[in-house]
GROMACS .gro file of C-alpha atoms in nm:
model
  141
    1MET     CA    1  -0.011  -0.002   0.010
    2ARG     CA    2   0.136   0.380  -0.070
    3ALA     CA    3   0.098   0.567   0.205
    4GLY     CA    4  -0.246   0.670   0.304
    5ILE     CA    5  -0.529   0.483   0.479
    6ARG     CA    6  -0.697   0.229   0.419
    7ILE     CA    7  -1.063   0.048   0.563
    8ALA     CA    8  -1.154  -0.345   0.426
    9VAL     CA    9  -1.457  -0.524   0.508
   10VAL     CA   10  -1.319  -0.856   0.584
   11HIS     CA   11  -1.596  -1.042   0.728
   12ALA     CA   12  -1.956  -0.953   0.815
   13GLU     CA   13  -2.207  -1.089   1.079
   14ASP     CA   14  -2.591  -1.003   1.170
   15ASP     CA   15  -2.477  -0.725   1.394
   16PHE     CA   16  -2.161  -0.622   1.343
   17CYS     CA   17  -1.844  -0.634   1.031
   18GLY     CA   18  -1.447  -0.688   1.112
   19LEU     CA   19  -1.279  -0.402   0.910
   20ASP     CA   20  -0.902  -0.377   0.870
   21ILE     CA   21  -0.784  -0.062   0.920
   22ARG     CA   22  -0.468  -0.005   0.762
   23ALA     CA   23  -0.279   0.329   0.800
   24GLU     CA   24   0.096   0.444   0.643
   25SER     CA   25   0.248   0.779   0.624
   26ALA     CA   26   0.634   0.769   0.441
   27ARG     CA   27   0.814   0.607   0.761
   28PHE     CA   28   0.540   0.444   0.951
   29ALA     CA   29   0.244   0.192   0.917
   30GLY     CA   30  -0.001  -0.001   1.126
   31SER     CA   31  -0.283  -0.206   1.104
   32ALA     CA   32  -0.569  -0.316   1.352
   33LEU     CA   33  -0.878  -0.545   1.317
   34VAL     CA   34  -1.184  -0.389   1.517
   35TYR     CA   35  -1.515  -0.486   1.492
   36ALA     CA   36  -1.787  -0.209   1.400
   37ASP     CA   37  -2.189  -0.176   1.379
   38HIS     CA   38  -2.320  -0.199   1.087
   39GLY     CA   39  -2.349   0.195   0.975
   40GLN     CA   40  -2.042   0.281   1.144
   41LEU     CA   41  -1.891   0.354   0.813
   42HIS     CA   42  -2.160   0.559   0.688
   43GLU     CA   43  -2.134   0.755   1.069
   44PHE     CA   44  -1.734   0.812   0.947
   45ALA     CA   45  -1.805   0.891   0.614
   46ARG     CA   46  -2.064   1.130   0.753
   47ALA     CA   47  -1.877   1.280   0.991
   48ILE     CA   48  -1.563   1.387   0.775
   49ALA     CA   49  -1.801   1.494   0.423
   50GLY     CA   50  -1.703   1.809   0.336
   51PHE     CA   51  -1.337   1.901   0.523
   52PRO     CA   52  -1.218   2.098   0.585
   53ALA     CA   53  -1.461   2.346   0.601
   54HIS     CA   54  -1.236   2.635   0.725
   55SER     CA   55  -0.876   2.643   0.821
   56ALA     CA   56  -0.903   2.537   1.197
   57ASP     CA   57  -1.149   2.252   1.112
   58VAL     CA   58  -1.090   1.942   1.316
   59ARG     CA   59  -1.286   1.594   1.229
   60SER     CA   60  -1.199   1.255   1.460
   61PHE     CA   61  -1.352   0.907   1.485
   62GLU     CA   62  -1.276   0.620   1.650
   63PHE     CA   63  -1.336   0.261   1.576
   64GLY     CA   64  -1.305  -0.039   1.825
   65SER     CA   65  -1.212   0.014   2.182
   66CYS     CA   66  -0.880  -0.002   2.353
   67ASP     CA   67  -1.046  -0.175   2.613
   68PRO     CA   68  -0.830  -0.502   2.663
   69GLY     CA   69  -1.161  -0.686   2.779
   70VAL     CA   70  -1.273  -0.567   2.429
   71ALA     CA   71  -1.232  -0.804   2.140
   72GLY     CA   72  -1.073  -0.669   1.855
   73GLY     CA   73  -0.807  -0.354   1.805
   74TYR     CA   74  -0.890   0.080   1.842
   75VAL     CA   75  -0.805   0.318   1.615
   76LYS     CA   76  -0.840   0.709   1.615
   77LEU     CA   77  -0.872   0.924   1.319
   78GLU     CA   78  -0.843   1.266   1.302
   79LEU     CA   79  -0.866   1.486   1.026
   80ARG     CA   80  -0.730   1.838   1.059
   81CYS     CA   81  -0.572   2.133   0.866
   82ILE     CA   82  -0.195   2.264   0.923
   83ASP     CA   83  -0.230   2.574   0.786
   84ALA     CA   84  -0.435   2.861   0.637
   85ALA     CA   85  -0.416   2.725   0.284
   86GLY     CA   86  -0.616   2.402   0.387
   87HIS     CA   87  -0.361   2.158   0.371
   88ALA     CA   88  -0.408   1.869   0.580
   89GLU     CA   89  -0.354   1.581   0.722
   90MET     CA   90  -0.459   1.264   0.949
   91ALA     CA   91  -0.346   1.182   1.269
   92VAL     CA   92  -0.374   0.822   1.337
   93LEU     CA   93  -0.378   0.598   1.634
   94ILE     CA   94  -0.382   0.253   1.591
   95GLU     CA   95  -0.367  -0.072   1.862
   96ASP     CA   96  -0.429  -0.413   1.794
   97ASP     CA   97  -0.596  -0.662   1.970
   98SER     CA   98  -0.375  -0.711   2.276
   99GLN     CA   99  -0.472  -1.070   2.273
  100PHE     CA  100  -0.284  -1.095   1.999
  101HIS     CA  101   0.019  -0.843   2.090
  102ALA     CA  102   0.144  -0.754   2.417
  103LYS     CA  103   0.183  -0.390   2.327
  104ALA     CA  104   0.121  -0.305   1.924
  105GLN     CA  105   0.043   0.034   1.883
  106ALA     CA  106   0.151   0.307   1.622
  107GLU     CA  107   0.070   0.685   1.652
  108PHE     CA  108   0.172   0.907   1.358
  109THR     CA  109   0.023   1.134   1.103
  110VAL     CA  110  -0.016   1.110   0.733
  111PRO     CA  111  -0.069   1.435   0.516
  112ILE     CA  112  -0.369   1.397   0.267
  113GLU     CA  113  -0.507   1.624  -0.031
  114ALA     CA  114  -0.849   1.734   0.072
  115ALA     CA  115  -0.966   1.692  -0.252
  116ALA     CA  116  -0.918   1.329  -0.237
  117ILE     CA  117  -1.172   1.272   0.082
  118ASP     CA  118  -1.503   1.315  -0.155
  119SER     CA  119  -1.376   0.977  -0.338
  120PHE     CA  120  -1.294   0.848  -0.014
  121VAL     CA  121  -1.610   0.901   0.156
  122ARG     CA  122  -1.804   0.769  -0.164
  123ALA     CA  123  -1.604   0.476  -0.135
  124LEU     CA  124  -1.704   0.451   0.274
  125HIS     CA  125  -2.068   0.472   0.145
  126THR     CA  126  -2.042   0.204  -0.070
  127ILE     CA  127  -1.845  -0.030   0.159
  128ASP     CA  128  -2.125   0.046   0.402
  129ILE     CA  129  -2.431  -0.018   0.223
  130ALA     CA  130  -2.274  -0.355   0.042
  131VAL     CA  131  -2.110  -0.465   0.370
  132SER     CA  132  -1.794  -0.629   0.176
  133GLY     CA  133  -1.522  -0.391  -0.036
  134GLU     CA  134  -1.259  -0.129   0.101
  135ALA     CA  135  -1.181   0.241   0.069
  136THR     CA  136  -0.881   0.421   0.060
  137LEU     CA  137  -0.745   0.754   0.103
  138LYS     CA  138  -0.414   0.800  -0.060
  139SER     CA  139  -0.153   1.038   0.115
  140ALA     CA  140  -0.038   1.385  -0.033
  141ILE     CA  141   0.314   1.295  -0.038
   0.00000   0.00000   0.00000
């Protein structure tokens, strides 16, 4: 994967789906399997649609849980502008399931093109409805 964020549905049940969330910058990478309610990808897409609205815009969303008693990993994604010109980045915090790794955590930022968010949002809606497939937001570098 080239630098960016990829969210893929890896399996689906009646009341939840498993998402493989991978993020990669020029130097760092991480991934986690998280469990999400049906419709959570739609909520994420709705939360980031139209970003950035202004130069101080910040949008944040969380998947999974960092509680070791809950199955699956945890991912926090935060879109934010880094200057008045509207250049943007996504801050990523990824923790894999502690049942598989005692301490597997990555925290880094990925520069993104704000213009690419619209197609990412459309792809998120598509995989949410189909409960299959993947959506990718490629890095600006």
